[in-house]
PDB file of N, CA and C in Angstrom:
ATOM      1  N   UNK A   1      11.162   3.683   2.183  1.00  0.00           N
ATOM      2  CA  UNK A   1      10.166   3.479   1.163  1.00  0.00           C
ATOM      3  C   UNK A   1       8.939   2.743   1.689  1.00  0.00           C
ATOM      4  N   UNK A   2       9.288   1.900   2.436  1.00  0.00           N
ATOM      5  CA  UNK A   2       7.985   0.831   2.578  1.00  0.00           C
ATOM      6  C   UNK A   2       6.637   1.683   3.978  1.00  0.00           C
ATOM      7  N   UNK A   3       7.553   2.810   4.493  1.00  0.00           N
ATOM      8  CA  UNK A   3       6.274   3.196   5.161  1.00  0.00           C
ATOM      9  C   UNK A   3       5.017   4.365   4.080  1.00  0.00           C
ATOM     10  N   UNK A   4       5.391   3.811   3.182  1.00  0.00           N
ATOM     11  CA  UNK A   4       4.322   4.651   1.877  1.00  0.00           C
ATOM     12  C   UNK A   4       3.015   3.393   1.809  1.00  0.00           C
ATOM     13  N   UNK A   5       3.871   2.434   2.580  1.00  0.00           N
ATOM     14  CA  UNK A   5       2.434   1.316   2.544  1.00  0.00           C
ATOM     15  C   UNK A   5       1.652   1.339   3.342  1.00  0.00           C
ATOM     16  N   UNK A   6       0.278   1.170   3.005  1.00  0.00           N
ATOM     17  CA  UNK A   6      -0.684   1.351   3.925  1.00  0.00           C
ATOM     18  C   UNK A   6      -1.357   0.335   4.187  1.00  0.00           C
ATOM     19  N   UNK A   7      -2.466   0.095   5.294  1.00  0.00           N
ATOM     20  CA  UNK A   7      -2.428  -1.261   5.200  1.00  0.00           C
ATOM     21  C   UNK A   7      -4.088  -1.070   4.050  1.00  0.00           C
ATOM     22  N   UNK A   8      -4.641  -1.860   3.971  1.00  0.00           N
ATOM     23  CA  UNK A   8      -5.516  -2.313   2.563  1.00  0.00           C
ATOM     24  C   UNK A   8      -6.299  -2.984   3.017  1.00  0.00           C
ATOM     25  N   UNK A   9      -6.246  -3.915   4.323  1.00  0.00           N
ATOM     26  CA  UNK A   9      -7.401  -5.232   4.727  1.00  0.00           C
ATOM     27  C   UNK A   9      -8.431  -3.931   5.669  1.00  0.00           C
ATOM     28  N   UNK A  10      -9.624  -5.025   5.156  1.00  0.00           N
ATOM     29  CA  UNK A  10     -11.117  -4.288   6.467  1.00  0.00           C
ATOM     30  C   UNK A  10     -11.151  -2.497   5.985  1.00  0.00           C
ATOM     31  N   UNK A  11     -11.242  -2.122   5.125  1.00  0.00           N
ATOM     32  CA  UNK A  11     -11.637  -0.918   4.721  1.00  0.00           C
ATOM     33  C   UNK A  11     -12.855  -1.110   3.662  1.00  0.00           C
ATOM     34  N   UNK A  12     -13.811   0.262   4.231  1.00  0.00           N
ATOM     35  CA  UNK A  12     -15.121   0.481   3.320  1.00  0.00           C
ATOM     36  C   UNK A  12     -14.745   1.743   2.514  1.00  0.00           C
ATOM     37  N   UNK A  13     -14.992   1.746   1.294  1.00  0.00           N
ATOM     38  CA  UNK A  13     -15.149   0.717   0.239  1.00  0.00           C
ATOM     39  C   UNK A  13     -13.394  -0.167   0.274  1.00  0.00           C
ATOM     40  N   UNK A  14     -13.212  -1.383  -0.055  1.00  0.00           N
ATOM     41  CA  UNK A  14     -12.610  -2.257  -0.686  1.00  0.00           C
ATOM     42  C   UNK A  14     -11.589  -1.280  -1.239  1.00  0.00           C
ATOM     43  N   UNK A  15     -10.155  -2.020  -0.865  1.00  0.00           N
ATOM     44  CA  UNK A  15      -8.682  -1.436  -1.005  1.00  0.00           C
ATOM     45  C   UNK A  15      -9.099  -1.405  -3.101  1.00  0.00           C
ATOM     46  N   UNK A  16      -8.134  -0.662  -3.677  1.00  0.00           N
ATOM     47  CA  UNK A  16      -8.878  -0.723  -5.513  1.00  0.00           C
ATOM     48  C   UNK A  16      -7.506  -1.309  -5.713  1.00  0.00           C
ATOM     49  N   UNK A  17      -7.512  -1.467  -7.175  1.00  0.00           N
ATOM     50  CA  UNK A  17      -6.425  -2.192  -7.730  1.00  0.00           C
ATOM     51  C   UNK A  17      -5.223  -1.166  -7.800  1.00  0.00           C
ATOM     52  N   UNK A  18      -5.278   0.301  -7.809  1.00  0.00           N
ATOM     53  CA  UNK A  18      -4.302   0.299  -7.751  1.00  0.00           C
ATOM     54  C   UNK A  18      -3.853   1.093  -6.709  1.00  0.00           C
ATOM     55  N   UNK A  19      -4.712   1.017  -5.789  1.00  0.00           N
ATOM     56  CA  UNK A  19      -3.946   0.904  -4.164  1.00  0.00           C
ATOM     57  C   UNK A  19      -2.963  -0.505  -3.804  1.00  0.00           C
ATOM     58  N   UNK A  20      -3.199  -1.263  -4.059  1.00  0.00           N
ATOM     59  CA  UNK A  20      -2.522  -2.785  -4.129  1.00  0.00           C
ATOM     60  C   UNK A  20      -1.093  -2.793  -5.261  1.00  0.00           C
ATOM     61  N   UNK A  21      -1.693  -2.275  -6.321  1.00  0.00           N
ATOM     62  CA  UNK A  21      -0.602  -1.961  -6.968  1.00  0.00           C
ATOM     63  C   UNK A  21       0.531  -1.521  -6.870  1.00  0.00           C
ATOM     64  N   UNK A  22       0.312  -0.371  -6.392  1.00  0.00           N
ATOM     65  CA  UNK A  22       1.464   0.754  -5.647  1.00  0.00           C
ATOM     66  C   UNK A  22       2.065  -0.103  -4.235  1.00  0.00           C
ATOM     67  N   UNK A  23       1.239  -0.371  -3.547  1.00  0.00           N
ATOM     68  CA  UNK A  23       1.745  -1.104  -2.560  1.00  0.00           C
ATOM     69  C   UNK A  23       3.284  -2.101  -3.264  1.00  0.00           C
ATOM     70  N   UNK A  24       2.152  -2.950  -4.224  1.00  0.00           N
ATOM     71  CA  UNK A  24       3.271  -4.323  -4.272  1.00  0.00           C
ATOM     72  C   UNK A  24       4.483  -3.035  -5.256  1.00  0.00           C
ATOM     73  N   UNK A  25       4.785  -2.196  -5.645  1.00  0.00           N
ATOM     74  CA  UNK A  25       5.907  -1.235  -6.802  1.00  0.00           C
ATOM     75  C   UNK A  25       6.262  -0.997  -5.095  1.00  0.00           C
ATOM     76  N   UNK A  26       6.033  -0.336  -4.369  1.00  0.00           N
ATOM     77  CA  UNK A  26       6.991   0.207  -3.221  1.00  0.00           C
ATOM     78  C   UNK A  26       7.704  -1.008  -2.278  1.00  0.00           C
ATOM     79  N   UNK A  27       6.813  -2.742  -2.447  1.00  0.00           N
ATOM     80  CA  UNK A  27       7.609  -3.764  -1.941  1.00  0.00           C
ATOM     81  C   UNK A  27       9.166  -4.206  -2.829  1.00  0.00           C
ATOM     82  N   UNK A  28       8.680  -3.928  -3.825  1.00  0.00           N
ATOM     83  CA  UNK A  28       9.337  -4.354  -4.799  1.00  0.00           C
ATOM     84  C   UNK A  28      10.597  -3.521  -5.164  1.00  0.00           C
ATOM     85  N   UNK A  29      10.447  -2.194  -5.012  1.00  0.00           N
ATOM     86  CA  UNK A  29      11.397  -0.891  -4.915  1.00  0.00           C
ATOM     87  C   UNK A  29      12.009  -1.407  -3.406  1.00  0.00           C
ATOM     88  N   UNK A  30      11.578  -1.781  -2.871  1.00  0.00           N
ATOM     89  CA  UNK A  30      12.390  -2.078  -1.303  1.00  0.00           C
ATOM     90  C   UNK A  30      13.334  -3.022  -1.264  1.00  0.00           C
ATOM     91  N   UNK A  31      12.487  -4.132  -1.998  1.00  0.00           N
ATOM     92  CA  UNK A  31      13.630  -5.566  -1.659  1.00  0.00           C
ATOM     93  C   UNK A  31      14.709  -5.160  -2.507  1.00  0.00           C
ATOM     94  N   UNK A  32      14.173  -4.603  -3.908  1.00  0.00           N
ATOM     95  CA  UNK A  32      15.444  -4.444  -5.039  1.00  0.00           C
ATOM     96  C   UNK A  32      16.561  -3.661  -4.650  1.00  0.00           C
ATOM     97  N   UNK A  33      16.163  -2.464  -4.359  1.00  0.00           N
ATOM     98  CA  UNK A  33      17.186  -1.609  -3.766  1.00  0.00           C
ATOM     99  C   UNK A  33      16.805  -0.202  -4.512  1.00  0.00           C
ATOM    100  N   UNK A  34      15.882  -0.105  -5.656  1.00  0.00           N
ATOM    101  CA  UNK A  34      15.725   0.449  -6.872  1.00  0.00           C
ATOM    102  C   UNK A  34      14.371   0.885  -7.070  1.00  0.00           C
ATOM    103  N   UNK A  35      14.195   2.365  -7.276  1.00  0.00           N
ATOM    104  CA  UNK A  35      12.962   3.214  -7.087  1.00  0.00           C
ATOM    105  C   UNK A  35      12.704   2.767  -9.297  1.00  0.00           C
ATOM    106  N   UNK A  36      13.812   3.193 -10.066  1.00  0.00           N
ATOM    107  CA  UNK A  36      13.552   2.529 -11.621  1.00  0.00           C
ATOM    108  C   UNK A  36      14.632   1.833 -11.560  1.00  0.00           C
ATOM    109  N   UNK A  37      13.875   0.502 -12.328  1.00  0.00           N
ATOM    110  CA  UNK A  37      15.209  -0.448 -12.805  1.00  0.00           C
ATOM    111  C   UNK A  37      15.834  -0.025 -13.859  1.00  0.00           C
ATOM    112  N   UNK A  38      17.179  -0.801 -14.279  1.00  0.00           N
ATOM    113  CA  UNK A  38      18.090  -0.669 -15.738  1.00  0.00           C
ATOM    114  C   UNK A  38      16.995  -1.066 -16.451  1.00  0.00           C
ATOM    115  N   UNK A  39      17.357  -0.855 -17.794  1.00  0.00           N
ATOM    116  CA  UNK A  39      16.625  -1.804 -19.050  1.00  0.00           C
ATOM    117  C   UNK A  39      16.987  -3.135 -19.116  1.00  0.00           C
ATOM    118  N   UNK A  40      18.055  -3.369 -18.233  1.00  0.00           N
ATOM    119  CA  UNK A  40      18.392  -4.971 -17.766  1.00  0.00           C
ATOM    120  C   UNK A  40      17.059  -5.264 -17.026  1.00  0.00           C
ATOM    121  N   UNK A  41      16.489  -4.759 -16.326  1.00  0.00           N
ATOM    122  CA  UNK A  41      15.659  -5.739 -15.241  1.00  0.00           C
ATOM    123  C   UNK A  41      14.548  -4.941 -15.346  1.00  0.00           C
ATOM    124  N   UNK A  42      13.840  -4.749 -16.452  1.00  0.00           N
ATOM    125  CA  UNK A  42      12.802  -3.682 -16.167  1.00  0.00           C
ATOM    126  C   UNK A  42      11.830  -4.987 -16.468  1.00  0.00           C
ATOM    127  N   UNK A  43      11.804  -5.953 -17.329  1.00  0.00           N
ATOM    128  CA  UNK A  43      11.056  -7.264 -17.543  1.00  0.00           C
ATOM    129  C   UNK A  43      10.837  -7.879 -15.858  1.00  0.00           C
ATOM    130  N   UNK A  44      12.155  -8.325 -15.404  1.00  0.00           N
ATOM    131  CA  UNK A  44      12.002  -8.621 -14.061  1.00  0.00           C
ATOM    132  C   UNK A  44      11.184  -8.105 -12.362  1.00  0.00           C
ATOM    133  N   UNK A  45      11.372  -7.020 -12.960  1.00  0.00           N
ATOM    134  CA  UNK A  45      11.097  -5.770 -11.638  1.00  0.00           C
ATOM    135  C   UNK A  45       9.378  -6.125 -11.927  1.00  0.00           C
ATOM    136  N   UNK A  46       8.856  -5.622 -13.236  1.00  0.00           N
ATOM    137  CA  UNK A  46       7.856  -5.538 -13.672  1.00  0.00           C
ATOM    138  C   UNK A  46       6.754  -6.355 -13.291  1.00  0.00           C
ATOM    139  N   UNK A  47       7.209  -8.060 -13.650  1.00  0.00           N
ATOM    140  CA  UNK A  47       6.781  -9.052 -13.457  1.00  0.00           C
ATOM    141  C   UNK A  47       6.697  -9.405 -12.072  1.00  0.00           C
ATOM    142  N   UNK A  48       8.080  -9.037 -11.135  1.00  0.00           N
ATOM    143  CA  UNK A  48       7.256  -9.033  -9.967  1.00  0.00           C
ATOM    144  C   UNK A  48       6.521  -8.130  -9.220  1.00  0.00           C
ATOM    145  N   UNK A  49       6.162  -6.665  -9.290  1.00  0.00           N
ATOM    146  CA  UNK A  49       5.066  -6.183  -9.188  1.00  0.00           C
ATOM    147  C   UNK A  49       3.773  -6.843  -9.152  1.00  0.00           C
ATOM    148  N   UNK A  50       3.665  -7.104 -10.675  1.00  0.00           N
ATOM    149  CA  UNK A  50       1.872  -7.509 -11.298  1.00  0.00           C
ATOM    150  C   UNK A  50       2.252  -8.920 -10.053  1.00  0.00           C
ATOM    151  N   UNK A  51       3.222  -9.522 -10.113  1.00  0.00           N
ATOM    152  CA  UNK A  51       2.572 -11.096  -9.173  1.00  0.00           C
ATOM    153  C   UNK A  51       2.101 -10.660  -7.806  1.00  0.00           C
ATOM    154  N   UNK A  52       3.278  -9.672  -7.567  1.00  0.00           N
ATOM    155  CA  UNK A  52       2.942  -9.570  -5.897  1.00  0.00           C
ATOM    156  C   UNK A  52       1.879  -8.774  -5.839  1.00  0.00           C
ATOM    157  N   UNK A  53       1.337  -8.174  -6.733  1.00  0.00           N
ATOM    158  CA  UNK A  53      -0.123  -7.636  -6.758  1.00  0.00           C
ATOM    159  C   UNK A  53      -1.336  -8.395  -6.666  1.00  0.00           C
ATOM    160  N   UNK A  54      -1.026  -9.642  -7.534  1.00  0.00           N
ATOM    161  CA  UNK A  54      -1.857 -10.512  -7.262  1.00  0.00           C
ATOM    162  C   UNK A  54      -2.186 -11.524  -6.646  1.00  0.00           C
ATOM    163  N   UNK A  55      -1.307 -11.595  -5.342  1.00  0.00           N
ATOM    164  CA  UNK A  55      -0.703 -12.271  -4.768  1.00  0.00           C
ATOM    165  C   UNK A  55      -1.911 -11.645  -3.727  1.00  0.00           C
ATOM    166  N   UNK A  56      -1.397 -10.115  -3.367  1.00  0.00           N
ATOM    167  CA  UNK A  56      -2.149  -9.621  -2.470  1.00  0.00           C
ATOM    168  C   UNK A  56      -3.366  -9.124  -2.738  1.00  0.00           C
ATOM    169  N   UNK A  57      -4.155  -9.327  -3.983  1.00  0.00           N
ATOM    170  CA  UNK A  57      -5.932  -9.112  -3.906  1.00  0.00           C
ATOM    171  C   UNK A  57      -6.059 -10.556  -3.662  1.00  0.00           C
ATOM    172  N   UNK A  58      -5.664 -11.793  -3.869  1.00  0.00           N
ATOM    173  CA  UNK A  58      -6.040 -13.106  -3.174  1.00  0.00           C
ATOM    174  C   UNK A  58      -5.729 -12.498  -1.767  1.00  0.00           C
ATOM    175  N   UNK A  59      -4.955 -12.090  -1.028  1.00  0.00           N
ATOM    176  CA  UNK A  59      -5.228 -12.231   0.416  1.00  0.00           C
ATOM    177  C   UNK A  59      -6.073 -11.638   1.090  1.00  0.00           C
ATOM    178  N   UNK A  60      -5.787 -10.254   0.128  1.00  0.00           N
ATOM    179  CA  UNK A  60      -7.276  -9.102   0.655  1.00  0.00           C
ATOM    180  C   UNK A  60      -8.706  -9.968   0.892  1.00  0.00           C
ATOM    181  N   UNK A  61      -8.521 -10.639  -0.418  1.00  0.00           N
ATOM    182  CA  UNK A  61      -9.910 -11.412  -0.284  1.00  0.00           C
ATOM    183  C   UNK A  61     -10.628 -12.639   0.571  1.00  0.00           C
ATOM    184  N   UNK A  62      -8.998 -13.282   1.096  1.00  0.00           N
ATOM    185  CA  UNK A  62      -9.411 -14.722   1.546  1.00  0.00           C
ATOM    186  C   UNK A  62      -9.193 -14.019   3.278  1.00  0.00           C
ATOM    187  N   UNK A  63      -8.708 -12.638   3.692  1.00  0.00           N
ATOM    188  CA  UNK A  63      -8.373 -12.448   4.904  1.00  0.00           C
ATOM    189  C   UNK A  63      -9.870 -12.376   5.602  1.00  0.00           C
ATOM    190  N   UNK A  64     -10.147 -12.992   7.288  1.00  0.00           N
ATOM    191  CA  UNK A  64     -11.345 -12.603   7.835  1.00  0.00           C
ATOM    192  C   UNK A  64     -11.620 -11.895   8.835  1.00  0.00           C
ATOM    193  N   UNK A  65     -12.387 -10.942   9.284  1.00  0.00           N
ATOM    194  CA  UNK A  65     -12.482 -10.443  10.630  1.00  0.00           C
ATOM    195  C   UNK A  65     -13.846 -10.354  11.432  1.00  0.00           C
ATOM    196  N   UNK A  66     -13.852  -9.953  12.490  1.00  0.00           N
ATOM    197  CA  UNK A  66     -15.233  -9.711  13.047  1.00  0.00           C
ATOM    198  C   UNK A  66     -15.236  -8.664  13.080  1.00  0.00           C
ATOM    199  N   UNK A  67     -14.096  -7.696  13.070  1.00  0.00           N
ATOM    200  CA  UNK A  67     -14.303  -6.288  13.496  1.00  0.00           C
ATOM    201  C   UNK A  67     -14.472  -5.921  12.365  1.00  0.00           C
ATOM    202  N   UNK A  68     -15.549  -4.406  13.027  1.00  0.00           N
ATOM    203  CA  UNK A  68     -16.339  -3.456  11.297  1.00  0.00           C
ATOM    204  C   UNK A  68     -15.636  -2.865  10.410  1.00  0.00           C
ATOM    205  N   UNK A  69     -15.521  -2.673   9.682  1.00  0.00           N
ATOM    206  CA  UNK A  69     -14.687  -2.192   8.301  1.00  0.00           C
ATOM    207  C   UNK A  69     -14.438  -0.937   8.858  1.00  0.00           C
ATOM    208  N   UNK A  70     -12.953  -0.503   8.822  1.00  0.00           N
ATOM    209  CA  UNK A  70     -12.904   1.371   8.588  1.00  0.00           C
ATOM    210  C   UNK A  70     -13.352   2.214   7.565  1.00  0.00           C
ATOM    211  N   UNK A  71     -13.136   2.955   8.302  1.00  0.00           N
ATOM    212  CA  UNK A  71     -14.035   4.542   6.681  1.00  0.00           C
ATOM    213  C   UNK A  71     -12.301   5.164   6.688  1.00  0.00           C
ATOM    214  N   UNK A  72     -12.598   4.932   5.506  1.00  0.00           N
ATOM    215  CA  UNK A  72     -11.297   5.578   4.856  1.00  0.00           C
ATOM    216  C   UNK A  72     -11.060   6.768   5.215  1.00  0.00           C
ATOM    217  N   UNK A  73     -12.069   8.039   5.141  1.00  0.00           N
ATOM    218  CA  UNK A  73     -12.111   9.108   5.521  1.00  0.00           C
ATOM    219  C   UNK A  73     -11.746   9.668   7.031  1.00  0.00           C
ATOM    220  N   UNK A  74     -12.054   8.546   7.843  1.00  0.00           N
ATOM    221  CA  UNK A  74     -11.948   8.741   9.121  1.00  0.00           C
ATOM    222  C   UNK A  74     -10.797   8.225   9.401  1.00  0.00           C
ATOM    223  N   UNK A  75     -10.011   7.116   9.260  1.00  0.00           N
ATOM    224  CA  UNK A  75      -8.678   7.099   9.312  1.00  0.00           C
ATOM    225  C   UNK A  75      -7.564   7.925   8.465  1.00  0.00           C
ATOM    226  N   UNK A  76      -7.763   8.860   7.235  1.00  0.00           N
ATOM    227  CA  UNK A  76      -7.245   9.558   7.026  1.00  0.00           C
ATOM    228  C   UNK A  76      -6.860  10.903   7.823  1.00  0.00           C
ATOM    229  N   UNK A  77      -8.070  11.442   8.347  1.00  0.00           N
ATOM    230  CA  UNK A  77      -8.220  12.365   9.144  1.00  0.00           C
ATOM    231  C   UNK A  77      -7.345  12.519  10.730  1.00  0.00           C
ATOM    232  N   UNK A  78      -7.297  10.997  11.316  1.00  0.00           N
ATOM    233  CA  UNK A  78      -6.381  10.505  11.989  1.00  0.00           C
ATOM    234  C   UNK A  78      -4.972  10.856  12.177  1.00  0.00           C
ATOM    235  N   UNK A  79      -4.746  10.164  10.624  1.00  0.00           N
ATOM    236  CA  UNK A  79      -3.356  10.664   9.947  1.00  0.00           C
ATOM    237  C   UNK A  79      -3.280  11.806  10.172  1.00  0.00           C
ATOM    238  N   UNK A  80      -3.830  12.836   9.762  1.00  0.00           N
ATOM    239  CA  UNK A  80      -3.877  14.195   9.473  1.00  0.00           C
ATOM    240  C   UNK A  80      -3.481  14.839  11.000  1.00  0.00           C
ATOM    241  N   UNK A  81      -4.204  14.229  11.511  1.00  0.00           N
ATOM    242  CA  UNK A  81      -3.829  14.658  12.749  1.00  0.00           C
ATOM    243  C   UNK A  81      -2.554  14.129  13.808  1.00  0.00           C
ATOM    244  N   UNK A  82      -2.613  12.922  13.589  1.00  0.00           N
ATOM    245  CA  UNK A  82      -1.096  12.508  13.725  1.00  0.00           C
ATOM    246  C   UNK A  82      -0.368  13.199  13.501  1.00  0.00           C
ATOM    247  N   UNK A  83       0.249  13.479  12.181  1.00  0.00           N
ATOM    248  CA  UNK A  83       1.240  14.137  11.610  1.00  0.00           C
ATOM    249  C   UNK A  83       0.936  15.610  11.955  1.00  0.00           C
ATOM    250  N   UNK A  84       0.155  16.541  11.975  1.00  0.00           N
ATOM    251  CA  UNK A  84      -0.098  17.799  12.708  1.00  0.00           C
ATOM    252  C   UNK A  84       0.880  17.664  14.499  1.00  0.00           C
ATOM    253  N   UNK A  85       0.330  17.240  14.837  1.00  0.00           N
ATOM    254  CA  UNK A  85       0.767  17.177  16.634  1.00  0.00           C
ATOM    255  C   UNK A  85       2.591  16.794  16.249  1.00  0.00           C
ATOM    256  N   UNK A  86       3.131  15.726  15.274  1.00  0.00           N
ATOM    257  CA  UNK A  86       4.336  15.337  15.300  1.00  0.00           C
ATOM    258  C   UNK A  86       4.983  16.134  14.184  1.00  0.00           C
ATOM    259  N   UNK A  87       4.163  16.942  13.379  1.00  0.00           N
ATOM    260  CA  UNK A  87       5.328  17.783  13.157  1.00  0.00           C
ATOM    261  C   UNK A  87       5.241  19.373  13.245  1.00  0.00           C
ATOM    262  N   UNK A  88       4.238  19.555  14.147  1.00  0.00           N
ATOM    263  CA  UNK A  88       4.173  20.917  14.473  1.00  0.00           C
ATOM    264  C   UNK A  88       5.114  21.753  15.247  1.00  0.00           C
ATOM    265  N   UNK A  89       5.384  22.717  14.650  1.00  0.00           N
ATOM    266  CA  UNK A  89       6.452  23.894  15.108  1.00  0.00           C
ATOM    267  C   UNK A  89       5.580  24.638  16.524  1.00  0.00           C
ATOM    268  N   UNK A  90       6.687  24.347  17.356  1.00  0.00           N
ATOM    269  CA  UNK A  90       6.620  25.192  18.833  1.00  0.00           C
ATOM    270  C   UNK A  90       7.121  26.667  18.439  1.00  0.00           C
TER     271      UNK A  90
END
């Protein structure tokens, strides 16, 4: 589950809320064990999502670098190509 996370710091435009979002639901699906909770823990699961969400736009924000922001587009394309070469049929 957790390689659905991407990373979010030093990108142009700015990671959105619910890129962060999804992030902290796939941390949270990881530690739990659980893609949906029971109706026992759907309060619990829930609540920690939204924290660890907000947990991580404070870091997005307080993190610093010198190096230039990526283009989203251009590291996607990357990907694209990554995954082309590693899963292409001989």
């Amino acid at each position: 589950m957790c390689r659905n996370i991407h990373t979010l710091h030093n990108f142009e435009p700015a990671a959105t809320d619910d890129e962060v979002h999804a992030a902290a639901l796939q941390f949270v699906r990881k530690v739990s064990g659980s893609t949906k909770p029971s109706k026992a823990n759907e309060k619990a699961f829930d609540l920690a999502v939204s924290e660890i969400a907000h947990i991580t736009r404070h870091l997005l924000e307080d993190l610093v670098t010198t190096a230039p922001p990526k283009d989203r587009e251009i590291e996607a394309e990357k990907a694209r190509a990554r995954s082309m070469a590693r899963f292409a049929r001989v």
